[in-house]
PDB file of C-alpha atoms in Angstrom:
ATOM      1  CA  UNK A   1      -0.174   0.112  -0.120  1.00  0.00           C
ATOM      2  CA  UNK A   2       2.510   2.518   1.083  1.00  0.00           C
ATOM      3  CA  UNK A   3       4.421   1.850  -2.636  1.00  0.00           C
ATOM      4  CA  UNK A   4       1.105   2.741  -4.313  1.00  0.00           C
ATOM      5  CA  UNK A   5       0.628   6.046  -2.365  1.00  0.00           C
ATOM      6  CA  UNK A   6       4.361   6.503  -3.324  1.00  0.00           C
ATOM      7  CA  UNK A   7       3.925   6.202  -6.934  1.00  0.00           C
ATOM      8  CA  UNK A   8       0.642   8.167  -6.868  1.00  0.00           C
ATOM      9  CA  UNK A   9       2.303  10.955  -5.156  1.00  0.00           C
ATOM     10  CA  UNK A  10       5.201  10.859  -7.582  1.00  0.00           C
ATOM     11  CA  UNK A  11       3.077  10.751 -10.784  1.00  0.00           C
ATOM     12  CA  UNK A  12       1.148  13.793  -9.231  1.00  0.00           C
ATOM     13  CA  UNK A  13       4.283  15.821  -8.747  1.00  0.00           C
ATOM     14  CA  UNK A  14       5.542  14.643 -12.410  1.00  0.00           C
ATOM     15  CA  UNK A  15       1.927  15.769 -13.613  1.00  0.00           C
ATOM     16  CA  UNK A  16       1.945  18.957 -11.606  1.00  0.00           C
ATOM     17  CA  UNK A  17       5.202  19.934 -13.291  1.00  0.00           C
ATOM     18  CA  UNK A  18       4.398  18.992 -16.836  1.00  0.00           C
ATOM     19  CA  UNK A  19       0.608  20.738 -16.488  1.00  0.00           C
ATOM     20  CA  UNK A  20       2.514  24.166 -15.548  1.00  0.00           C
ATOM     21  CA  UNK A  21       5.173  23.820 -18.459  1.00  0.00           C
ATOM     22  CA  UNK A  22       2.580  22.409 -20.983  1.00  0.00           C
ATOM     23  CA  UNK A  23       0.688  25.561 -19.847  1.00  0.00           C
ATOM     24  CA  UNK A  24       3.165  28.251 -20.348  1.00  0.00           C
ATOM     25  CA  UNK A  25       5.344  26.438 -23.334  1.00  0.00           C
ATOM     26  CA  UNK A  26       2.980  24.635 -25.185  1.00  0.00           C
ATOM     27  CA  UNK A  27       3.103  20.629 -25.730  1.00  0.00           C
ATOM     28  CA  UNK A  28       6.164  20.717 -28.485  1.00  0.00           C
ATOM     29  CA  UNK A  29       8.047  23.608 -26.371  1.00  0.00           C
ATOM     30  CA  UNK A  30       8.454  21.447 -23.502  1.00  0.00           C
ATOM     31  CA  UNK A  31      11.134  18.526 -23.254  1.00  0.00           C
ATOM     32  CA  UNK A  32      11.089  15.940 -21.390  1.00  0.00           C
ATOM     33  CA  UNK A  33      14.444  17.000 -19.867  1.00  0.00           C
ATOM     34  CA  UNK A  34      12.928  20.061 -18.753  1.00  0.00           C
ATOM     35  CA  UNK A  35       9.917  18.286 -16.880  1.00  0.00           C
ATOM     36  CA  UNK A  36      12.578  15.861 -15.111  1.00  0.00           C
ATOM     37  CA  UNK A  37      14.570  19.164 -14.175  1.00  0.00           C
ATOM     38  CA  UNK A  38      11.047  20.821 -12.591  1.00  0.00           C
ATOM     39  CA  UNK A  39       9.630  18.130 -11.092  1.00  0.00           C
ATOM     40  CA  UNK A  40      13.083  16.948  -9.455  1.00  0.00           C
ATOM     41  CA  UNK A  41      12.889  13.208 -10.333  1.00  0.00           C
ATOM     42  CA  UNK A  42      15.326  11.141 -11.811  1.00  0.00           C
ATOM     43  CA  UNK A  43      15.221  10.158 -15.545  1.00  0.00           C
ATOM     44  CA  UNK A  44      14.459   6.585 -14.380  1.00  0.00           C
ATOM     45  CA  UNK A  45      11.458   7.607 -12.119  1.00  0.00           C
ATOM     46  CA  UNK A  46       9.670   9.563 -14.904  1.00  0.00           C
ATOM     47  CA  UNK A  47      10.099   6.832 -17.502  1.00  0.00           C
ATOM     48  CA  UNK A  48       8.930   4.212 -15.005  1.00  0.00           C
ATOM     49  CA  UNK A  49       5.690   6.175 -14.775  1.00  0.00           C
ATOM     50  CA  UNK A  50       5.397   7.425 -18.519  1.00  0.00           C
ATOM     51  CA  UNK A  51       7.224   5.581 -21.150  1.00  0.00           C
ATOM     52  CA  UNK A  52       7.039   8.306 -23.673  1.00  0.00           C
ATOM     53  CA  UNK A  53       6.461  12.174 -23.559  1.00  0.00           C
ATOM     54  CA  UNK A  54       3.084  10.825 -25.683  1.00  0.00           C
ATOM     55  CA  UNK A  55       2.126   8.912 -22.631  1.00  0.00           C
ATOM     56  CA  UNK A  56       2.982  12.032 -20.311  1.00  0.00           C
ATOM     57  CA  UNK A  57       0.797  14.318 -22.314  1.00  0.00           C
ATOM     58  CA  UNK A  58      -1.928  11.924 -22.351  1.00  0.00           C
ATOM     59  CA  UNK A  59      -1.975  11.599 -18.817  1.00  0.00           C
ATOM     60  CA  UNK A  60      -1.608  15.442 -18.263  1.00  0.00           C
ATOM     61  CA  UNK A  61      -4.781  15.746 -20.977  1.00  0.00           C
ATOM     62  CA  UNK A  62      -6.833  13.287 -18.669  1.00  0.00           C
ATOM     63  CA  UNK A  63      -6.317  14.653 -16.023  1.00  0.00           C
ATOM     64  CA  UNK A  64      -7.094  18.521 -16.788  1.00  0.00           C
ATOM     65  CA  UNK A  65     -10.520  16.961 -18.499  1.00  0.00           C
ATOM     66  CA  UNK A  66     -11.476  15.333 -15.093  1.00  0.00           C
ATOM     67  CA  UNK A  67     -10.573  19.171 -13.494  1.00  0.00           C
ATOM     68  CA  UNK A  68     -12.259  20.889 -16.425  1.00  0.00           C
ATOM     69  CA  UNK A  69     -15.368  19.183 -16.950  1.00  0.00           C
ATOM     70  CA  UNK A  70     -16.189  19.332 -13.234  1.00  0.00           C
ATOM     71  CA  UNK A  71     -15.503  23.257 -13.344  1.00  0.00           C
ATOM     72  CA  UNK A  72     -17.999  23.515 -15.705  1.00  0.00           C
ATOM     73  CA  UNK A  73     -20.397  21.176 -13.822  1.00  0.00           C
ATOM     74  CA  UNK A  74     -19.827  23.222 -10.528  1.00  0.00           C
ATOM     75  CA  UNK A  75     -20.343  26.421 -12.528  1.00  0.00           C
ATOM     76  CA  UNK A  76     -23.631  24.982 -14.311  1.00  0.00           C
ATOM     77  CA  UNK A  77     -24.795  23.934 -10.861  1.00  0.00           C
ATOM     78  CA  UNK A  78     -24.261  27.238  -9.274  1.00  0.00           C
ATOM     79  CA  UNK A  79     -26.563  28.818 -11.658  1.00  0.00           C
ATOM     80  CA  UNK A  80     -29.403  27.386  -9.807  1.00  0.00           C
ATOM     81  CA  UNK A  81     -31.859  24.387 -10.756  1.00  0.00           C
ATOM     82  CA  UNK A  82     -32.714  25.322 -14.242  1.00  0.00           C
ATOM     83  CA  UNK A  83     -31.069  23.414 -17.050  1.00  0.00           C
ATOM     84  CA  UNK A  84     -31.495  26.310 -19.277  1.00  0.00           C
ATOM     85  CA  UNK A  85     -29.950  28.780 -16.993  1.00  0.00           C
ATOM     86  CA  UNK A  86     -27.104  25.952 -16.088  1.00  0.00           C
ATOM     87  CA  UNK A  87     -25.831  25.947 -19.790  1.00  0.00           C
ATOM     88  CA  UNK A  88     -25.409  29.884 -19.385  1.00  0.00           C
ATOM     89  CA  UNK A  89     -24.118  29.962 -16.126  1.00  0.00           C
ATOM     90  CA  UNK A  90     -21.385  27.198 -17.354  1.00  0.00           C
ATOM     91  CA  UNK A  91     -19.340  29.788 -18.941  1.00  0.00           C
ATOM     92  CA  UNK A  92     -18.604  31.396 -15.901  1.00  0.00           C
ATOM     93  CA  UNK A  93     -16.183  28.571 -15.559  1.00  0.00           C
ATOM     94  CA  UNK A  94     -14.082  30.582 -17.879  1.00  0.00           C
ATOM     95  CA  UNK A  95     -14.401  33.536 -16.103  1.00  0.00           C
ATOM     96  CA  UNK A  96     -13.310  31.980 -13.094  1.00  0.00           C
ATOM     97  CA  UNK A  97     -10.334  30.667 -15.520  1.00  0.00           C
ATOM     98  CA  UNK A  98      -9.335  33.876 -16.581  1.00  0.00           C
ATOM     99  CA  UNK A  99      -9.494  35.717 -12.718  1.00  0.00           C
ATOM    100  CA  UNK A 100      -7.074  32.899 -11.444  1.00  0.00           C
ATOM    101  CA  UNK A 101      -4.630  33.020 -14.066  1.00  0.00           C
ATOM    102  CA  UNK A 102      -5.317  34.940 -17.211  1.00  0.00           C
ATOM    103  CA  UNK A 103      -6.487  33.274 -20.515  1.00  0.00           C
ATOM    104  CA  UNK A 104      -4.112  30.937 -21.662  1.00  0.00           C
ATOM    105  CA  UNK A 105      -6.214  29.020 -24.511  1.00  0.00           C
ATOM    106  CA  UNK A 106      -7.698  25.528 -24.010  1.00  0.00           C
ATOM    107  CA  UNK A 107      -5.236  22.864 -23.431  1.00  0.00           C
ATOM    108  CA  UNK A 108      -7.219  20.432 -25.682  1.00  0.00           C
ATOM    109  CA  UNK A 109      -7.069  22.910 -28.546  1.00  0.00           C
ATOM    110  CA  UNK A 110      -3.640  23.061 -28.376  1.00  0.00           C
ATOM    111  CA  UNK A 111      -3.184  19.346 -28.291  1.00  0.00           C
ATOM    112  CA  UNK A 112      -5.287  19.048 -31.192  1.00  0.00           C
ATOM    113  CA  UNK A 113      -2.935  21.426 -32.981  1.00  0.00           C
ATOM    114  CA  UNK A 114       0.380  20.063 -31.583  1.00  0.00           C
ATOM    115  CA  UNK A 115      -0.187  16.594 -31.201  1.00  0.00           C
ATOM    116  CA  UNK A 116      -0.106  13.781 -34.226  1.00  0.00           C
ATOM    117  CA  UNK A 117      -3.360  12.273 -35.383  1.00  0.00           C
ATOM    118  CA  UNK A 118      -2.474   8.841 -34.210  1.00  0.00           C
ATOM    119  CA  UNK A 119      -0.974  10.055 -31.110  1.00  0.00           C
ATOM    120  CA  UNK A 120      -2.121   9.101 -27.143  1.00  0.00           C
ATOM    121  CA  UNK A 121      -2.479  13.069 -26.762  1.00  0.00           C
ATOM    122  CA  UNK A 122      -4.973  13.330 -29.581  1.00  0.00           C
ATOM    123  CA  UNK A 123      -7.152  10.195 -28.533  1.00  0.00           C
ATOM    124  CA  UNK A 124      -7.448  11.922 -25.195  1.00  0.00           C
ATOM    125  CA  UNK A 125      -8.407  15.402 -26.777  1.00  0.00           C
ATOM    126  CA  UNK A 126     -10.917  13.639 -28.831  1.00  0.00           C
ATOM    127  CA  UNK A 127     -12.057  11.900 -25.656  1.00  0.00           C
ATOM    128  CA  UNK A 128     -12.872  15.077 -23.569  1.00  0.00           C
ATOM    129  CA  UNK A 129     -14.107  16.844 -26.452  1.00  0.00           C
ATOM    130  CA  UNK A 130     -16.827  13.862 -26.832  1.00  0.00           C
ATOM    131  CA  UNK A 131     -17.412  13.718 -23.088  1.00  0.00           C
ATOM    132  CA  UNK A 132     -18.024  17.630 -22.959  1.00  0.00           C
ATOM    133  CA  UNK A 133     -20.390  17.164 -25.567  1.00  0.00           C
ATOM    134  CA  UNK A 134     -22.476  14.349 -24.275  1.00  0.00           C
ATOM    135  CA  UNK A 135     -22.950  16.386 -20.836  1.00  0.00           C
ATOM    136  CA  UNK A 136     -23.997  19.133 -22.724  1.00  0.00           C
ATOM    137  CA  UNK A 137     -26.555  17.235 -24.982  1.00  0.00           C
ATOM    138  CA  UNK A 138     -27.689  15.781 -21.840  1.00  0.00           C
ATOM    139  CA  UNK A 139     -28.299  19.381 -20.366  1.00  0.00           C
ATOM    140  CA  UNK A 140     -29.556  20.857 -23.368  1.00  0.00           C
ATOM    141  CA  UNK A 141     -32.123  17.931 -23.732  1.00  0.00           C
ATOM    142  CA  UNK A 142     -33.180  18.585 -19.848  1.00  0.00           C
ATOM    143  CA  UNK A 143     -33.628  22.505 -20.839  1.00  0.00           C
ATOM    144  CA  UNK A 144     -36.043  21.183 -23.693  1.00  0.00           C
ATOM    145  CA  UNK A 145     -34.084  21.665 -26.740  1.00  0.00           C
ATOM    146  CA  UNK A 146     -35.953  19.911 -29.794  1.00  0.00           C
ATOM    147  CA  UNK A 147     -32.328  18.994 -31.088  1.00  0.00           C
ATOM    148  CA  UNK A 148     -30.076  18.659 -28.062  1.00  0.00           C
ATOM    149  CA  UNK A 149     -27.238  17.448 -29.835  1.00  0.00           C
ATOM    150  CA  UNK A 150     -27.434  20.635 -32.266  1.00  0.00           C
ATOM    151  CA  UNK A 151     -27.702  22.997 -28.909  1.00  0.00           C
ATOM    152  CA  UNK A 152     -24.860  21.098 -27.904  1.00  0.00           C
ATOM    153  CA  UNK A 153     -22.580  21.558 -30.690  1.00  0.00           C
ATOM    154  CA  UNK A 154     -23.474  25.360 -30.417  1.00  0.00           C
ATOM    155  CA  UNK A 155     -22.577  25.687 -26.967  1.00  0.00           C
ATOM    156  CA  UNK A 156     -19.340  23.559 -27.543  1.00  0.00           C
ATOM    157  CA  UNK A 157     -18.183  26.148 -30.504  1.00  0.00           C
ATOM    158  CA  UNK A 158     -18.811  29.278 -27.977  1.00  0.00           C
ATOM    159  CA  UNK A 159     -16.773  27.237 -25.257  1.00  0.00           C
ATOM    160  CA  UNK A 160     -14.053  26.356 -27.334  1.00  0.00           C
ATOM    161  CA  UNK A 161     -14.091  30.031 -29.300  1.00  0.00           C
ATOM    162  CA  UNK A 162     -14.155  31.939 -26.240  1.00  0.00           C
ATOM    163  CA  UNK A 163     -11.189  29.963 -24.873  1.00  0.00           C
ATOM    164  CA  UNK A 164      -8.918  30.748 -28.231  1.00  0.00           C
ATOM    165  CA  UNK A 165     -10.264  34.538 -28.251  1.00  0.00           C
ATOM    166  CA  UNK A 166      -9.716  34.905 -24.777  1.00  0.00           C
ATOM    167  CA  UNK A 167      -6.205  33.871 -25.448  1.00  0.00           C
ATOM    168  CA  UNK A 168      -5.644  36.036 -28.240  1.00  0.00           C
ATOM    169  CA  UNK A 169      -7.303  39.133 -26.772  1.00  0.00           C
ATOM    170  CA  UNK A 170      -6.597  38.552 -22.884  1.00  0.00           C
ATOM    171  CA  UNK A 171     -10.159  40.280 -22.165  1.00  0.00           C
ATOM    172  CA  UNK A 172     -12.917  38.760 -19.960  1.00  0.00           C
ATOM    173  CA  UNK A 173     -15.467  40.593 -22.024  1.00  0.00           C
ATOM    174  CA  UNK A 174     -15.316  37.546 -24.513  1.00  0.00           C
ATOM    175  CA  UNK A 175     -17.116  35.363 -21.931  1.00  0.00           C
ATOM    176  CA  UNK A 176     -19.858  37.909 -21.582  1.00  0.00           C
ATOM    177  CA  UNK A 177     -20.282  37.989 -24.981  1.00  0.00           C
ATOM    178  CA  UNK A 178     -20.237  33.888 -24.986  1.00  0.00           C
ATOM    179  CA  UNK A 179     -23.117  33.961 -22.569  1.00  0.00           C
ATOM    180  CA  UNK A 180     -25.415  36.549 -24.786  1.00  0.00           C
ATOM    181  CA  UNK A 181     -24.681  34.067 -27.621  1.00  0.00           C
ATOM    182  CA  UNK A 182     -25.616  31.150 -25.232  1.00  0.00           C
ATOM    183  CA  UNK A 183     -28.992  32.632 -24.326  1.00  0.00           C
ATOM    184  CA  UNK A 184     -29.734  33.166 -27.973  1.00  0.00           C
ATOM    185  CA  UNK A 185     -29.309  30.033 -28.794  1.00  0.00           C
ATOM    186  CA  UNK A 186     -30.907  28.381 -26.240  1.00  0.00           C
ATOM    187  CA  UNK A 187     -33.587  30.443 -26.899  1.00  0.00           C
ATOM    188  CA  UNK A 188     -33.807  29.753 -30.205  1.00  0.00           C
ATOM    189  CA  UNK A 189     -33.455  25.828 -29.627  1.00  0.00           C
ATOM    190  CA  UNK A 190     -36.153  25.843 -26.664  1.00  0.00           C
ATOM    191  CA  UNK A 191     -38.663  28.645 -27.757  1.00  0.00           C
ATOM    192  CA  UNK A 192     -38.504  29.627 -24.447  1.00  0.00           C
ATOM    193  CA  UNK A 193     -39.866  33.275 -23.143  1.00  0.00           C
ATOM    194  CA  UNK A 194     -38.473  33.105 -19.939  1.00  0.00           C
ATOM    195  CA  UNK A 195     -35.377  35.028 -18.760  1.00  0.00           C
ATOM    196  CA  UNK A 196     -32.155  33.022 -18.111  1.00  0.00           C
TER     197      UNK A 196
END
């Protein structure tokens, strides 16, 4: 049991270092030696946990997926019990992200651009997008959308576009604009007349 705890702590230390470096410099801009130096682990230790850089990136993306989906869900839940309000409220997770450290873009969009199509990193990015879209589709259906997947696709584009525009402009007003667009899309897809 102690060995598993040690292994988990070491993995988390490596992933924490990798996440910070990938966040600041991109996936291609960071070498394994930088992760080793930043985390303070031996090269053999890193490779015992992650056989390749692709394995390390995929693990980082899976961990980021869990964290980001949880933040979106928490922001949605904070908007109240109405699923339509939750669909708008989830954009508050983007504001919270900006307030924490500014917009550095979306790690999944970055990975989609930087990773090879047959890589584990690319597969982790696709898995994240599908998971997010499934959640959005369920919420859109609960909000009464006639075509929940279509509304979810619209909202997914707004999320990705907001993160990209936020990265370029470093202006939290892009989230406000996305929320306005999200409200309009929800109204169009649900024929709601109530305020959200």
